[in-house]
Coordinates of C-alpha atoms in Angstrom, one line a residue:
X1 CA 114.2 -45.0 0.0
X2 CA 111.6 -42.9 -1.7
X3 CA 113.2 -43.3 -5.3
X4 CA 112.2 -46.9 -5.6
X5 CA 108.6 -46.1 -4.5
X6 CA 108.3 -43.2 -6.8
X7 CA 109.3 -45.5 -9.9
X8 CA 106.6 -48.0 -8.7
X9 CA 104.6 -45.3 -9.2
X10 CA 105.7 -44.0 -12.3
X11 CA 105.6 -47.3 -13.8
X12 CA 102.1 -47.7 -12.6
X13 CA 101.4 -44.6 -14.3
X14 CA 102.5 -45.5 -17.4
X15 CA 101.6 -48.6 -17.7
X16 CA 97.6 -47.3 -17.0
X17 CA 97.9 -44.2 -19.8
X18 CA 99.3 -46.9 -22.6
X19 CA 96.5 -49.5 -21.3
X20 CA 93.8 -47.0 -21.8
X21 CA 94.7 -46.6 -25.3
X22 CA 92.1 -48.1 -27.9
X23 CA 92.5 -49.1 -31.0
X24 CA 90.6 -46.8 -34.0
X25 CA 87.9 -47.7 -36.1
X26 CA 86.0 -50.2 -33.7
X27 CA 82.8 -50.2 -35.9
X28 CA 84.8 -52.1 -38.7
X29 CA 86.5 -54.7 -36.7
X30 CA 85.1 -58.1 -36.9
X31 CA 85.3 -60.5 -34.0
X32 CA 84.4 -64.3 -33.9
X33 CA 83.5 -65.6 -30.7
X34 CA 82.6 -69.5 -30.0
X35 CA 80.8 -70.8 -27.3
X36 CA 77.9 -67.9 -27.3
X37 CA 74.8 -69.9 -25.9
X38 CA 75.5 -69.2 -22.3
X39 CA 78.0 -67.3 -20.0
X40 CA 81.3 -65.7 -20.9
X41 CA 80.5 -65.7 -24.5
X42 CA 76.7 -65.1 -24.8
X43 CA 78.0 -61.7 -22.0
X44 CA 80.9 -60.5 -24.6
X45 CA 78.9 -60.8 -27.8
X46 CA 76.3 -58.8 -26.0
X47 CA 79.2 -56.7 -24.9
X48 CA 81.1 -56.2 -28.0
X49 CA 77.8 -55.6 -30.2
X50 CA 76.6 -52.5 -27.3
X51 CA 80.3 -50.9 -28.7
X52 CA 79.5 -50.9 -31.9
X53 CA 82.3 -53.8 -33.3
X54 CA 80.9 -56.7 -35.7
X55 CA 80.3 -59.8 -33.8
X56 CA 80.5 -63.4 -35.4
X57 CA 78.7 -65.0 -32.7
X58 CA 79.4 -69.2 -32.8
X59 CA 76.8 -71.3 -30.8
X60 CA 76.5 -74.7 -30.5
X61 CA 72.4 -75.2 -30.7
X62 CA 69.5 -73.3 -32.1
X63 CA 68.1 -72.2 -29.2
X64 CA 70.8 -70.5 -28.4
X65 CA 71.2 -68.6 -31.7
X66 CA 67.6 -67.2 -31.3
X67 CA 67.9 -66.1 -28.0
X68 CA 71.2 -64.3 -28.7
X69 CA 69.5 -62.5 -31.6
X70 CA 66.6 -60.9 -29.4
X71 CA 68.9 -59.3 -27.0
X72 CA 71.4 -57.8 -29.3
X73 CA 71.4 -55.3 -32.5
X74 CA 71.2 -56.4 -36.2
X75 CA 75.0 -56.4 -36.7
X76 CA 75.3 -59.0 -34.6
X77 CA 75.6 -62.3 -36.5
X78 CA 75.3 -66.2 -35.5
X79 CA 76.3 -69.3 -36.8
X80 CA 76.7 -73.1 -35.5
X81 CA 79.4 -74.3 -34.6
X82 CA 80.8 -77.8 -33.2
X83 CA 84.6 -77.0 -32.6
X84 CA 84.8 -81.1 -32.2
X85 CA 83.5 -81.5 -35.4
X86 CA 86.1 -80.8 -38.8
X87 CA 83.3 -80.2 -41.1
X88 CA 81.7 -78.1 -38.8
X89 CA 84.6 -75.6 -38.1
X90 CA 85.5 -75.8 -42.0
X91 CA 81.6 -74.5 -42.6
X92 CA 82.3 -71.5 -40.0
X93 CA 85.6 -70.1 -41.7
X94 CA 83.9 -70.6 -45.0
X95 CA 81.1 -68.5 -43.3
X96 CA 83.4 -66.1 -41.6
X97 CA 85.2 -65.6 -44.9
X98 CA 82.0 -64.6 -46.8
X99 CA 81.2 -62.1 -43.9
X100 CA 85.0 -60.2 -43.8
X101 CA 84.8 -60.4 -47.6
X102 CA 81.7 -57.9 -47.7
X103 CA 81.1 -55.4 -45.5
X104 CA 79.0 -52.7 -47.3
X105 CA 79.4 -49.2 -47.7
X106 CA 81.3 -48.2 -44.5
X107 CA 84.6 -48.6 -46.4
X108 CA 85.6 -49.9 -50.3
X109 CA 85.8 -53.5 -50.4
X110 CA 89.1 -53.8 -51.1
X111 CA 89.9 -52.3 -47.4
X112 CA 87.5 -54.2 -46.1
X113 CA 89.2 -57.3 -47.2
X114 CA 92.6 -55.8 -46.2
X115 CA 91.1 -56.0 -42.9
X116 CA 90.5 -59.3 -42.8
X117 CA 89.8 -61.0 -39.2
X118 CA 90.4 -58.3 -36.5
X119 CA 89.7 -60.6 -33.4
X120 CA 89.3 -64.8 -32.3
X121 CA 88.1 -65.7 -29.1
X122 CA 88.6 -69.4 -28.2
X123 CA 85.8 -69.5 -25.5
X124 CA 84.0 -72.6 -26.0
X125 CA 84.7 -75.1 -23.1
X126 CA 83.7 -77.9 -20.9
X127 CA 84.3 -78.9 -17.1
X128 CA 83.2 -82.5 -17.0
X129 CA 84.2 -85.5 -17.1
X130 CA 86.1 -84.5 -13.8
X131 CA 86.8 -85.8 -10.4
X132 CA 89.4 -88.6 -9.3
X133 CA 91.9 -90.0 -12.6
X134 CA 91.3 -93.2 -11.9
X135 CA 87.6 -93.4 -12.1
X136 CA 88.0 -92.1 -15.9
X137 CA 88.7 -93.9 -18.9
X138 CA 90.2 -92.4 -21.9
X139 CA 87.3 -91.6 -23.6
X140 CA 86.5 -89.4 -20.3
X141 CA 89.8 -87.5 -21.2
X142 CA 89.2 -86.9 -24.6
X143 CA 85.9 -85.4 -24.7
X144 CA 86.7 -82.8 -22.9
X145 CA 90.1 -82.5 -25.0
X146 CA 88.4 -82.5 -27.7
X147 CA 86.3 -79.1 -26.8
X148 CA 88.9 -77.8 -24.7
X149 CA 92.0 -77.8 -26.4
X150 CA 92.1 -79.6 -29.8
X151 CA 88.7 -77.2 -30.8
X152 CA 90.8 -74.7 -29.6
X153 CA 93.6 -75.3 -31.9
X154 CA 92.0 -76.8 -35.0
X155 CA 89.8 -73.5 -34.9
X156 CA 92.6 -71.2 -34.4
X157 CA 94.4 -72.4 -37.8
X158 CA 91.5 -72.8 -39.4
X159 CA 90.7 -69.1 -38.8
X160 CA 94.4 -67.7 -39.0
X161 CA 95.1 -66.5 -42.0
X162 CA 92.0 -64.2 -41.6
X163 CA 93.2 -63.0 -38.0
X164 CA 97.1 -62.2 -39.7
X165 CA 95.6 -60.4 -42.7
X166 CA 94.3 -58.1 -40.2
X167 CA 96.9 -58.0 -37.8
X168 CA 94.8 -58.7 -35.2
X169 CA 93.9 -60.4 -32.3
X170 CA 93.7 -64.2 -30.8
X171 CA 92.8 -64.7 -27.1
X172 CA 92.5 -67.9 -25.8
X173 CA 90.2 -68.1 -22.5
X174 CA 92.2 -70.8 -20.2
X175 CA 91.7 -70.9 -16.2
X176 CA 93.7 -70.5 -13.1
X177 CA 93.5 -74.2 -13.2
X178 CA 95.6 -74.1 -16.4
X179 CA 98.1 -73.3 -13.8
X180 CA 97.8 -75.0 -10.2
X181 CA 95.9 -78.5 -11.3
X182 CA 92.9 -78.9 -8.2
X183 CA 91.1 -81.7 -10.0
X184 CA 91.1 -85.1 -12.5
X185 CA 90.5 -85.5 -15.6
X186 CA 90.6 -83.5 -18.9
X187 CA 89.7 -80.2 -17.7
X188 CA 93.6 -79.0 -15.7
X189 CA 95.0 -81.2 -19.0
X190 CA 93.3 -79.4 -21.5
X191 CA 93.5 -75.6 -19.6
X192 CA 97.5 -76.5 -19.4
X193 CA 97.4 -77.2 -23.0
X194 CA 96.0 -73.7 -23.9
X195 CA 98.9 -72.2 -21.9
X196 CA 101.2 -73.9 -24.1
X197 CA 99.5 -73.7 -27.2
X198 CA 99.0 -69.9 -26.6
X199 CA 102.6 -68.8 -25.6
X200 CA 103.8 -70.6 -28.5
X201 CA 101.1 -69.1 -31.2
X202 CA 101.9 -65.5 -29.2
X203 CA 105.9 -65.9 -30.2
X204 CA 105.0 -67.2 -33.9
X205 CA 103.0 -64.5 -34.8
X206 CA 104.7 -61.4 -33.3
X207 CA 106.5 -61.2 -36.5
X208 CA 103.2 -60.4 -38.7
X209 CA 101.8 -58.0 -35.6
X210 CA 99.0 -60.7 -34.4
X211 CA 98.8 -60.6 -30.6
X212 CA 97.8 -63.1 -28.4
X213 CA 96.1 -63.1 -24.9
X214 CA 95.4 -65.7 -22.3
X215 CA 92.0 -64.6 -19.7
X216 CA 92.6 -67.1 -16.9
X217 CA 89.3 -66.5 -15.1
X218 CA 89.0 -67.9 -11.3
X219 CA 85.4 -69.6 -10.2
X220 CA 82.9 -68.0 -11.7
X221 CA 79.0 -69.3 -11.7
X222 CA 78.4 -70.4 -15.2
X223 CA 77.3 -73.8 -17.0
X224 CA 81.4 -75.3 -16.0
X225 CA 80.6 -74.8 -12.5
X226 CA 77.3 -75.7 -11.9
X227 CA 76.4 -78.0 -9.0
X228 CA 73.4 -80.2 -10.6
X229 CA 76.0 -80.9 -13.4
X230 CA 78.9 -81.8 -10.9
X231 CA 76.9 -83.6 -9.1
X232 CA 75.4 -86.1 -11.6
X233 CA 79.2 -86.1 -13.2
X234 CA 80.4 -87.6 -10.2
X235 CA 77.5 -90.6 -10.2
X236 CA 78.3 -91.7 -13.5
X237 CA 82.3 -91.5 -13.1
X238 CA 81.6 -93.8 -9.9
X239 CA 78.5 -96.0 -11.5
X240 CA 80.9 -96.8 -14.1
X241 CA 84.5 -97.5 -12.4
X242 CA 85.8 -100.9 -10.7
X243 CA 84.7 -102.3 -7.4
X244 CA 88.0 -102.4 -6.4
X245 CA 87.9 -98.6 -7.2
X246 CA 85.2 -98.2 -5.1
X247 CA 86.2 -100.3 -2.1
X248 CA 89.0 -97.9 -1.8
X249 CA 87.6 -94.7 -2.0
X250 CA 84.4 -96.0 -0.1
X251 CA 80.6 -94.3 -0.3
X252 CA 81.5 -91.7 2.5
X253 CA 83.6 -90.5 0.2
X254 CA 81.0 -90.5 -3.0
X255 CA 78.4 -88.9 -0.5
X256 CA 80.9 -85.8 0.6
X257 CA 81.6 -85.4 -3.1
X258 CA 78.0 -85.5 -4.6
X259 CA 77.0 -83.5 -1.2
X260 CA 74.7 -80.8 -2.6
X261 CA 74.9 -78.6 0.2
X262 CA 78.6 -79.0 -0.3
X263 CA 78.5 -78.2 -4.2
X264 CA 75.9 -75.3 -3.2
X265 CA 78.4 -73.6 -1.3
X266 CA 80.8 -73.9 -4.5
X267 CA 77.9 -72.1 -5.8
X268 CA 78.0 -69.0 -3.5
X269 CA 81.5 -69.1 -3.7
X270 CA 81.7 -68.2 -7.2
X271 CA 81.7 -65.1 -8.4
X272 CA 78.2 -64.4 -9.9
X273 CA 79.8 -60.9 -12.5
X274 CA 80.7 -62.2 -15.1
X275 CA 81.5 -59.0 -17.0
X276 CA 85.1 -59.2 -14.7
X277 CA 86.0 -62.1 -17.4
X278 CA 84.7 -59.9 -20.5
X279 CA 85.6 -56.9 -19.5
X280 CA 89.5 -58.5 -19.6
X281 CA 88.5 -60.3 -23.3
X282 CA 87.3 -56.8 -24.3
X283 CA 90.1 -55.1 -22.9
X284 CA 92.8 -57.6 -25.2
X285 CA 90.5 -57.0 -27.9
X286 CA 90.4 -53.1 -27.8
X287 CA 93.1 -52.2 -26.8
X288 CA 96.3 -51.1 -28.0
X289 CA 98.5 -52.4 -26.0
X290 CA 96.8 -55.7 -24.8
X291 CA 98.3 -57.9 -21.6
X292 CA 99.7 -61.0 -22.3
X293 CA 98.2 -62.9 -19.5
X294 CA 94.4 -61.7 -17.7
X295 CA 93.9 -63.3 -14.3
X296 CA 90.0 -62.7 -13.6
X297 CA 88.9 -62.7 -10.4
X298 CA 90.2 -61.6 -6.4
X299 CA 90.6 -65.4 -6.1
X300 CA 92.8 -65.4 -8.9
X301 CA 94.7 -62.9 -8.0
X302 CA 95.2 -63.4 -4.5
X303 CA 95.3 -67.1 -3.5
X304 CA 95.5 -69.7 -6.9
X305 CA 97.8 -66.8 -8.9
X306 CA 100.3 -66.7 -5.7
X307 CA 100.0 -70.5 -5.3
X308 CA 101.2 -71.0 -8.3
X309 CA 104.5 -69.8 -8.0
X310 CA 104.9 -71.5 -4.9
X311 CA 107.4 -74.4 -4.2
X312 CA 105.6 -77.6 -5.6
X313 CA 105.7 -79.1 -1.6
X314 CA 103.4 -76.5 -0.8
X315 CA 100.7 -76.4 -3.4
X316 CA 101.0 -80.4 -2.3
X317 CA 100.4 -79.7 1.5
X318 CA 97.8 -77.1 0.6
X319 CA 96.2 -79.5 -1.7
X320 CA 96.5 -82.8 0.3
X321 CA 94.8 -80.9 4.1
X322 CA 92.0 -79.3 1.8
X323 CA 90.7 -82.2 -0.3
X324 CA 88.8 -85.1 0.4
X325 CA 90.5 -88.4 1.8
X326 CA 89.7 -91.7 0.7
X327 CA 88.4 -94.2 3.2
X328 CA 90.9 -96.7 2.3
X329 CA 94.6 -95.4 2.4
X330 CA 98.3 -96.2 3.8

């Protein structure tokens, strides 16, 4: 009975020595992150720039360019990017090229070109429009497709050839509700999507030596899960749906959802260390033998992880006793 223990163990052990291996010649590697004005990626590109590595830091405003700059070192590098806009992600890889093309006297250019694109992080993401499907219209859906899963891919080929020529790294930041879908509207979709995308891109490029990695982070207090923001989503989707809609759901229903004290406590709820999420990105990014998969977070990893893999009845049941009931129903 002991010998199955002891290989547990073993395994354990081996698993932790090749995870702890890093990859040489951090200072040289170039990473582009989007979505650095606020939370995961604003914490990583602070992160990544405190180790040394070059970060490509892609923000969507001005403001948060400038206030990126004054709290990291001079390597650290911005640019502004729209991953819903073509032309806009066309400009970054033209400006990401120019940067990986000429990196000074640390190496001879023509390594430093060898080297291409050492890491992509697909970070940039949106939570709302979210709440019931059928207070949604298309248009609901694909705005936050657009950000969520077709930025994600148009950015990723756009940036590709750069990532293979170094051999190097994608990771694609989904969420635990890209597996166990809790909610309406684009966001489960486009996290689902990212899952696919990313196992797919993963099994293309293993033949040139480009890994990719999937952080599925659990709730965490950023911009996606901030309560003014859910809140005010939730007025419009109902402002704007049919009164039939509305008769059936009924406003006890629109007051539990917009409930502040309610979306406060989704506040407390969620984890406020956000360096759990980047210390997985750095960790795919870094390392030499990178996971495959990063759930973030106890409540990952104990109750939506597990749930997943349960028999689809269940996640129903658990699902239909937890969530709110309309007023109107068989």
């Amino acid at each position: 009975m002991a010998l199955p223990g002891g290989l547990v163990g073993l395994w354990k052990l081996l698993r932790l020595f090749r995870e702890r291996q890093v990859v040489s010649h951090l200072q040289d590697k170039y990473v582009f992150i989007t979505g650095c004005d606020s939370g995961f990626g604003n914490l990583l590109a602070r992160q990544l720039d405190r180790r040394g590595m070059r970060v490509l830091a892609a923000c969507l405003t001005e403001e948060g360019t400038k206030q990126l700059r004054s709290k990291t070192s001079d390597r650290l590098e911005t640019v502004i990017l729209d991953v819903t806009k073509t032309e806009s992600i066309v400009s970054a890889t033209q400006w990401v090229k120019e940067r990986v093309g000429n990196r000074g006297n640390a190496i001879s250019m023509k390594r430093c070109h060898d080297l291409g694109l050492w890491g992509l992080v697909n970070n940039a993401g949106i939570s709302i429009p979210s709440g019931p499907n059928e207070w949604m219209n298309k248009q609901d859906f694909a705005r936050v497709l657009d950000v969520n899963l077709l930025g994600v891919i148009e950015v990723t080929l756009n940036l590709l050839p750069l990532v293979r020529k170094a051999r190097g790294r994608v990771v694609n930041v989904s969420s635990i509700m890209g597996r166990v879908s809790f909610v309406g509207g684009g966001y489960c979709i486009s996290k689902y999507g990212v899952e696919a995308f990313s196992d797919s891109l993963r099994r293309e490029l293993s033949y040139f030596g480009v890994k990719v990695a999937i952080i599925e982070p659990g709730f965490f207090l950023t911009a996606v899960s901030n309560s003014a923001r859910l809140s005010s989503n939730i007025q419009m989707l109902w402002d704007q749906t049919s009164p039939e809609i509305k008769e059936l759901y009924g406003e006890k229903y629109l007051a539990s959802y917009t409930d502040l004290k309610m979306l406060n406590g989704l506040d407390q709820r969620c984890n406020k260390d956000l360096s759990v999420v980047t210390d997985c990105m750095e960790h795919a990014l870094t390392s030499c033998h990178p996971r495959t998969r990063y759930s973030a977070g106890w409540d990952a990893k104990l109750f939506f992880l597990p749930l997943s893999y349960m028999p689809t009845f269940l996640v129903d049941a658990v699902q239909y006793w937890t969530s709110l009931k309309p007023e109107k129903t068989l």
